[in-house]
Amino acid sequence: VDCVIRNNEGSGVDGRIHLRRCVVSGNQDSGYSNWLNISGGNLRECRFVGNSSSIGGGIPIGDNLSANPNLNQVIDRCEIVGNSGVDGGGIWGMGQGGLQITNSRMAGNSATQRGGGIYFDANNPFKLFSNAVVQVKGCILSGNTAPTGAAAYL
């Protein structure tokens, strides 16, 4: 609660994460590993600004969501702004667990391939079936860029 995660490089935070009223900015990976890898949990009233990664720039979600369909990720009242990645400039997700994004703003994020604002791959090659549900409610997606799916690639 009420934290700042700033200017980190490489593989940093991994696992089921709960953040509230936090600022996450200026972080980047040092290759394929994410500076942050969330596997379920809640992100509420947070700002993700100016982060970059080879996968998801602002909020990378994966790993355990692929293996466990009962894990859900909640993103509520967050700002995801000015982040960049290959897929999912703002939010990158993979797996059979659920992703719920409510009352959040994704703006000015960029991806070099797919999903400038949001990228979610429920059909990834690491699992045999998919029960993934992605819900986006009361959100603003604006000014995001990508060759495919500037706002969202689901």
Short mmCIF file of N, CA and C in Angstrom, two decimals, residues 45-118:
data_model
loop_
_atom_site.label_atom_id
_atom_site.label_comp_id
_atom_site.label_asym_id
_atom_site.label_seq_id
_atom_site.Cartn_x
_atom_site.Cartn_y
_atom_site.Cartn_z
N GLU A 45 -6.04 1.36 -7.75
CA GLU A 45 -5.67 2.77 -7.63
C GLU A 45 -4.18 2.99 -7.82
N CYS A 46 -3.58 2.29 -8.77
CA CYS A 46 -2.15 2.40 -9.04
C CYS A 46 -1.90 3.12 -10.36
N ARG A 47 -0.69 3.64 -10.50
CA ARG A 47 -0.24 4.26 -11.75
C ARG A 47 0.95 3.49 -12.27
N PHE A 48 0.87 3.04 -13.53
CA PHE A 48 1.97 2.37 -14.21
C PHE A 48 2.38 3.28 -15.36
N VAL A 49 3.53 3.94 -15.23
CA VAL A 49 3.92 4.98 -16.17
C VAL A 49 5.35 4.78 -16.66
N GLY A 50 5.54 4.77 -17.99
CA GLY A 50 6.88 4.77 -18.57
C GLY A 50 7.70 3.53 -18.34
N ASN A 51 7.05 2.38 -18.24
CA ASN A 51 7.77 1.11 -18.08
C ASN A 51 7.94 0.47 -19.46
N SER A 52 8.96 -0.37 -19.62
CA SER A 52 9.16 -1.06 -20.89
C SER A 52 9.63 -2.48 -20.65
N SER A 53 9.23 -3.35 -21.57
CA SER A 53 9.58 -4.77 -21.45
C SER A 53 9.51 -5.40 -22.83
N SER A 54 10.23 -6.50 -22.98
CA SER A 54 10.15 -7.22 -24.26
C SER A 54 8.82 -7.94 -24.40
N ILE A 55 8.05 -8.07 -23.33
CA ILE A 55 6.72 -8.67 -23.42
C ILE A 55 5.71 -7.57 -23.13
N GLY A 56 5.22 -7.44 -21.92
CA GLY A 56 4.22 -6.42 -21.58
C GLY A 56 4.87 -5.27 -20.87
N GLY A 57 4.69 -4.07 -21.41
CA GLY A 57 5.39 -2.92 -20.85
C GLY A 57 4.92 -2.48 -19.48
N GLY A 58 3.63 -2.19 -19.34
CA GLY A 58 3.11 -1.67 -18.08
C GLY A 58 2.87 -2.74 -17.04
N ILE A 59 2.02 -3.72 -17.39
CA ILE A 59 1.64 -4.78 -16.44
C ILE A 59 1.72 -6.13 -17.15
N PRO A 60 2.78 -6.90 -16.95
CA PRO A 60 2.84 -8.25 -17.51
C PRO A 60 2.20 -9.27 -16.55
N ILE A 61 1.26 -10.03 -17.08
CA ILE A 61 0.52 -11.00 -16.27
C ILE A 61 0.69 -12.37 -16.91
N GLY A 62 1.09 -13.37 -16.15
CA GLY A 62 1.25 -14.69 -16.77
C GLY A 62 1.68 -15.76 -15.81
N ASP A 63 2.45 -16.70 -16.34
CA ASP A 63 2.97 -17.87 -15.62
C ASP A 63 1.88 -18.66 -14.93
N ASN A 64 1.61 -18.40 -13.65
CA ASN A 64 0.66 -19.23 -12.91
C ASN A 64 -0.77 -19.12 -13.42
N LEU A 65 -1.11 -18.01 -14.10
CA LEU A 65 -2.45 -17.94 -14.68
C LEU A 65 -2.60 -18.99 -15.77
N SER A 66 -1.50 -19.37 -16.41
CA SER A 66 -1.56 -20.42 -17.43
C SER A 66 -1.87 -21.77 -16.81
N ALA A 67 -1.31 -22.03 -15.66
CA ALA A 67 -1.44 -23.35 -15.05
C ALA A 67 -2.68 -23.49 -14.18
N ASN A 68 -3.20 -22.38 -13.69
CA ASN A 68 -4.29 -22.45 -12.73
C ASN A 68 -5.48 -21.60 -13.19
N PRO A 69 -6.56 -22.25 -13.66
CA PRO A 69 -7.71 -21.49 -14.14
C PRO A 69 -8.48 -20.77 -13.04
N ASN A 70 -8.16 -21.03 -11.79
CA ASN A 70 -8.87 -20.40 -10.68
C ASN A 70 -8.23 -19.07 -10.24
N LEU A 71 -7.04 -18.77 -10.77
CA LEU A 71 -6.39 -17.51 -10.44
C LEU A 71 -6.98 -16.41 -11.30
N ASN A 72 -7.30 -15.29 -10.71
CA ASN A 72 -7.82 -14.14 -11.44
C ASN A 72 -6.98 -12.92 -11.11
N GLN A 73 -6.84 -12.06 -12.11
CA GLN A 73 -6.14 -10.80 -11.93
C GLN A 73 -7.17 -9.68 -12.00
N VAL A 74 -7.17 -8.80 -11.00
CA VAL A 74 -8.08 -7.66 -10.97
C VAL A 74 -7.25 -6.39 -11.07
N ILE A 75 -7.61 -5.54 -12.03
CA ILE A 75 -6.99 -4.23 -12.19
C ILE A 75 -8.14 -3.23 -12.07
N ASP A 76 -8.13 -2.40 -11.03
CA ASP A 76 -9.25 -1.52 -10.75
C ASP A 76 -8.76 -0.10 -10.47
N ARG A 77 -9.35 0.87 -11.15
CA ARG A 77 -9.05 2.29 -10.98
C ARG A 77 -7.56 2.60 -11.11
N CYS A 78 -6.94 2.00 -12.13
CA CYS A 78 -5.52 2.22 -12.38
C CYS A 78 -5.32 3.06 -13.63
N GLU A 79 -4.17 3.74 -13.68
CA GLU A 79 -3.74 4.44 -14.89
C GLU A 79 -2.53 3.69 -15.43
N ILE A 80 -2.62 3.30 -16.69
CA ILE A 80 -1.53 2.61 -17.36
C ILE A 80 -1.18 3.48 -18.56
N VAL A 81 -0.11 4.28 -18.44
CA VAL A 81 0.16 5.35 -19.39
C VAL A 81 1.63 5.36 -19.83
N GLY A 82 1.83 5.46 -21.15
CA GLY A 82 3.18 5.67 -21.70
C GLY A 82 4.12 4.50 -21.53
N ASN A 83 3.61 3.29 -21.52
CA ASN A 83 4.45 2.10 -21.40
C ASN A 83 4.68 1.50 -22.79
N SER A 84 5.69 0.62 -22.94
CA SER A 84 5.96 0.02 -24.24
C SER A 84 6.44 -1.42 -24.11
N GLY A 85 6.10 -2.22 -25.14
CA GLY A 85 6.50 -3.62 -25.19
C GLY A 85 6.33 -4.15 -26.59
N VAL A 86 6.77 -5.37 -26.82
CA VAL A 86 6.59 -6.01 -28.13
C VAL A 86 5.12 -6.33 -28.32
N ASP A 87 4.52 -7.08 -27.42
CA ASP A 87 3.08 -7.34 -27.37
C ASP A 87 2.59 -6.75 -26.06
N GLY A 88 1.46 -6.05 -26.09
CA GLY A 88 0.90 -5.50 -24.85
C GLY A 88 1.70 -4.36 -24.28
N GLY A 89 1.64 -3.20 -24.93
CA GLY A 89 2.36 -2.04 -24.40
C GLY A 89 1.89 -1.66 -23.01
N GLY A 90 0.56 -1.67 -22.79
CA GLY A 90 0.01 -1.33 -21.48
C GLY A 90 -0.12 -2.53 -20.56
N ILE A 91 -0.86 -3.57 -21.04
CA ILE A 91 -1.09 -4.79 -20.27
C ILE A 91 -0.86 -5.98 -21.17
N TRP A 92 -0.08 -6.95 -20.69
CA TRP A 92 0.15 -8.20 -21.41
C TRP A 92 -0.33 -9.33 -20.52
N GLY A 93 -1.16 -10.22 -21.06
CA GLY A 93 -1.64 -11.34 -20.27
C GLY A 93 -1.65 -12.63 -21.06
N MET A 94 -1.48 -13.73 -20.34
CA MET A 94 -1.51 -15.05 -20.95
C MET A 94 -2.06 -16.03 -19.93
N GLY A 95 -2.91 -16.94 -20.36
CA GLY A 95 -3.33 -17.99 -19.47
C GLY A 95 -4.81 -18.30 -19.50
N GLN A 96 -5.19 -19.22 -18.65
CA GLN A 96 -6.59 -19.63 -18.60
C GLN A 96 -7.31 -19.06 -17.40
N GLY A 97 -6.62 -18.30 -16.58
CA GLY A 97 -7.27 -17.58 -15.49
C GLY A 97 -7.94 -16.34 -16.04
N GLY A 98 -8.70 -15.64 -15.23
CA GLY A 98 -9.44 -14.48 -15.69
C GLY A 98 -8.70 -13.18 -15.51
N LEU A 99 -9.08 -12.20 -16.31
CA LEU A 99 -8.53 -10.86 -16.22
C LEU A 99 -9.70 -9.89 -16.19
N GLN A 100 -9.81 -9.11 -15.12
CA GLN A 100 -10.88 -8.13 -14.97
C GLN A 100 -10.26 -6.75 -14.82
N ILE A 101 -10.59 -5.85 -15.77
CA ILE A 101 -10.08 -4.49 -15.75
C ILE A 101 -11.29 -3.57 -15.63
N THR A 102 -11.35 -2.78 -14.55
CA THR A 102 -12.49 -1.90 -14.34
C THR A 102 -12.04 -0.47 -14.03
N ASN A 103 -12.80 0.49 -14.56
CA ASN A 103 -12.63 1.91 -14.25
C ASN A 103 -11.18 2.37 -14.35
N SER A 104 -10.47 1.87 -15.35
CA SER A 104 -9.06 2.19 -15.52
C SER A 104 -8.84 2.93 -16.84
N ARG A 105 -7.68 3.56 -16.96
CA ARG A 105 -7.34 4.29 -18.18
C ARG A 105 -6.03 3.77 -18.74
N MET A 106 -6.07 3.36 -20.01
CA MET A 106 -4.89 2.93 -20.73
C MET A 106 -4.68 3.89 -21.88
N ALA A 107 -3.63 4.71 -21.82
CA ALA A 107 -3.43 5.76 -22.81
C ALA A 107 -1.96 5.92 -23.16
N GLY A 108 -1.71 6.16 -24.45
CA GLY A 108 -0.35 6.45 -24.89
C GLY A 108 0.62 5.30 -24.75
N ASN A 109 0.13 4.08 -24.68
CA ASN A 109 1.00 2.90 -24.63
C ASN A 109 1.29 2.45 -26.06
N SER A 110 2.42 1.75 -26.26
CA SER A 110 2.75 1.30 -27.61
C SER A 110 3.33 -0.11 -27.59
N ALA A 111 2.98 -0.86 -28.65
CA ALA A 111 3.53 -2.20 -28.86
C ALA A 111 4.08 -2.27 -30.28
N THR A 112 5.19 -2.93 -30.44
CA THR A 112 5.78 -3.05 -31.78
C THR A 112 5.08 -4.11 -32.62
N GLN A 113 4.29 -5.01 -31.97
CA GLN A 113 3.57 -6.03 -32.72
C GLN A 113 2.06 -5.96 -32.50
N ARG A 114 1.57 -6.37 -31.32
CA ARG A 114 0.12 -6.48 -31.11
C ARG A 114 -0.29 -5.91 -29.76
N GLY A 115 -1.48 -5.30 -29.73
CA GLY A 115 -2.07 -4.85 -28.47
C GLY A 115 -1.39 -3.67 -27.83
N GLY A 116 -1.56 -2.48 -28.39
CA GLY A 116 -0.95 -1.28 -27.79
C GLY A 116 -1.43 -1.05 -26.37
N GLY A 117 -2.75 -1.13 -26.15
CA GLY A 117 -3.30 -0.94 -24.80
C GLY A 117 -3.32 -2.23 -24.00
N ILE A 118 -3.95 -3.28 -24.59
CA ILE A 118 -4.11 -4.57 -23.90
C ILE A 118 -3.82 -5.70 -24.88
#
